[in-house]
Coordinates of C-alpha atoms in Angstrom, one line a residue:
X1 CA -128.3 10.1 -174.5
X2 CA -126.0 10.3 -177.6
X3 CA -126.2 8.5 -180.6
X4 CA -122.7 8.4 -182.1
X5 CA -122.2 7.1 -186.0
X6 CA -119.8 4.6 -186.2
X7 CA -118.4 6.0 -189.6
X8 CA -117.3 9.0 -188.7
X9 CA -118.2 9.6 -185.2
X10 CA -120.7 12.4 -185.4
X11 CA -122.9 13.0 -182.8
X12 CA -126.6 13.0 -182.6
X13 CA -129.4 13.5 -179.9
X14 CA -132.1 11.6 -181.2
X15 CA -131.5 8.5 -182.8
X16 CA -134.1 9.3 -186.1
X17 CA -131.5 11.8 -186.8
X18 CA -128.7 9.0 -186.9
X19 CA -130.1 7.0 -189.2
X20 CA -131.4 9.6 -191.4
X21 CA -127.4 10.6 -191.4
X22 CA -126.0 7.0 -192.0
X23 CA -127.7 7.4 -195.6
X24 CA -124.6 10.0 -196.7
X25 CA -122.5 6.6 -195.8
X26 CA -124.5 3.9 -197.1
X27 CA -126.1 5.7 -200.2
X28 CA -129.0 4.9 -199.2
X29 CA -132.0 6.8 -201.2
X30 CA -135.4 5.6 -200.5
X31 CA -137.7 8.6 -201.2
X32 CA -138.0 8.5 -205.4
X33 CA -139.6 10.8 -207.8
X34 CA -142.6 9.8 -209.0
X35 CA -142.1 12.0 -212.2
X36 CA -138.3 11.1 -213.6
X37 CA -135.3 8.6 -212.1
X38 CA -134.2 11.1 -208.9
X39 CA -133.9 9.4 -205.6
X40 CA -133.0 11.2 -202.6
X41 CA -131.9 10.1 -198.9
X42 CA -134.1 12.7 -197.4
X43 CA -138.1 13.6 -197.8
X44 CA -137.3 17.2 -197.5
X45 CA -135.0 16.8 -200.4
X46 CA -137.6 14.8 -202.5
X47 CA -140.4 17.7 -201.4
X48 CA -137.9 20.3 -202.5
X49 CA -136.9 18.3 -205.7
X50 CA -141.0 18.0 -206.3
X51 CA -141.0 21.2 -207.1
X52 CA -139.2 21.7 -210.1
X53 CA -141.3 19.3 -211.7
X54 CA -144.2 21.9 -210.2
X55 CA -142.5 24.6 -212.2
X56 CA -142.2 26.4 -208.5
X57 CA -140.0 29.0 -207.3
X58 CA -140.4 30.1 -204.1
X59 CA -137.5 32.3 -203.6
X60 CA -138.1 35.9 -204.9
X61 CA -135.1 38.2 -205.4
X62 CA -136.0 41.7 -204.0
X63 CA -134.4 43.8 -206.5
X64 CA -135.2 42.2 -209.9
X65 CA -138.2 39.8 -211.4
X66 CA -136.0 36.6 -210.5
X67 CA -137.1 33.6 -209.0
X68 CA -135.8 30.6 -207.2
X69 CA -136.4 27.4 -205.8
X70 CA -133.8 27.1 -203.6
X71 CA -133.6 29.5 -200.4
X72 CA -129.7 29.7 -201.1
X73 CA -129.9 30.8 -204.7
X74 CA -131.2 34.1 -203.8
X75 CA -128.1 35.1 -201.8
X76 CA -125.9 34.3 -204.3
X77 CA -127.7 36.3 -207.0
X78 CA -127.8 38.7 -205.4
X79 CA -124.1 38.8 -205.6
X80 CA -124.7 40.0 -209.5
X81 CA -126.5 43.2 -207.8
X82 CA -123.6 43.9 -205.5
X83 CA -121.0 43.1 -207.3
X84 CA -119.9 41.1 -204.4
X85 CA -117.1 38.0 -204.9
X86 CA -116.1 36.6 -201.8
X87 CA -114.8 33.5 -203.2
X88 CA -110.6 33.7 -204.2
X89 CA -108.3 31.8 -205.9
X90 CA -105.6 31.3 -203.6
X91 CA -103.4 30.9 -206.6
X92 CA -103.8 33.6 -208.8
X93 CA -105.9 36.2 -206.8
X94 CA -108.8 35.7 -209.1
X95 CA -112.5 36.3 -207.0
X96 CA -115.6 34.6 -208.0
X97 CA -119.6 35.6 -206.5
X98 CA -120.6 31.6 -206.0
X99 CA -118.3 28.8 -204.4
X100 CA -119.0 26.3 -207.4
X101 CA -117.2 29.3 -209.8
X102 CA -114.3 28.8 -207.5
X103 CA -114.5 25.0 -207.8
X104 CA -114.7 25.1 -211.8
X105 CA -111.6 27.6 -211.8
X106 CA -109.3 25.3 -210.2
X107 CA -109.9 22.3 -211.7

């Protein structure tokens, strides 16, 4: 069976999945920091969160002494190394490494 959200109709197989989604609707956040005011709709983002307070970074960069928390930072970092910049400005042409660059740009 299929558990459909009646916001937006995405589709789920298990229904635990569901309502962990119908939190990005309601904006509902019930796994707090114990250390500061951060509140997040999902324990793997409150474990994750945990460890900047931790002072962890789990994420190594193979070509320099950087570290990271998040498994996404290391692939755009490593951008910086290669020079890559996959992100463009469909207005002017201009290319950024990171999507958030991009964002910043065309506000």
């Amino acid at each position: 069976a299929l558990y459909q959200c009646s916001h937006c109709d995405k589709k789920f197989s298990r229904n635990s999945v569901l309502k962990r989604h119908m939190r990005t609707h309601t904006g509902n956040k019930p796994y707090k920091c114990s250390k500061c005011d951060r509140a997040c709709s999902q324990k793997s983002n409150l474990v994750s969160h945990m460890r900047t307070h931790a002072g962890e970074k789990p994420c190594q960069c193979s070509e320099c002494d950087n570290a990271f928390l998040k498994k996404s930072a290391p692939i755009n970092h490593m951008r910086t190394h290669t020079g890559e910049k996959p992100y463009q400005c469909s207005q002017c042409d201009k290319a950024f490494s990171c999507n958030n660059q991009l964002l910043i740009h065309l506000r």
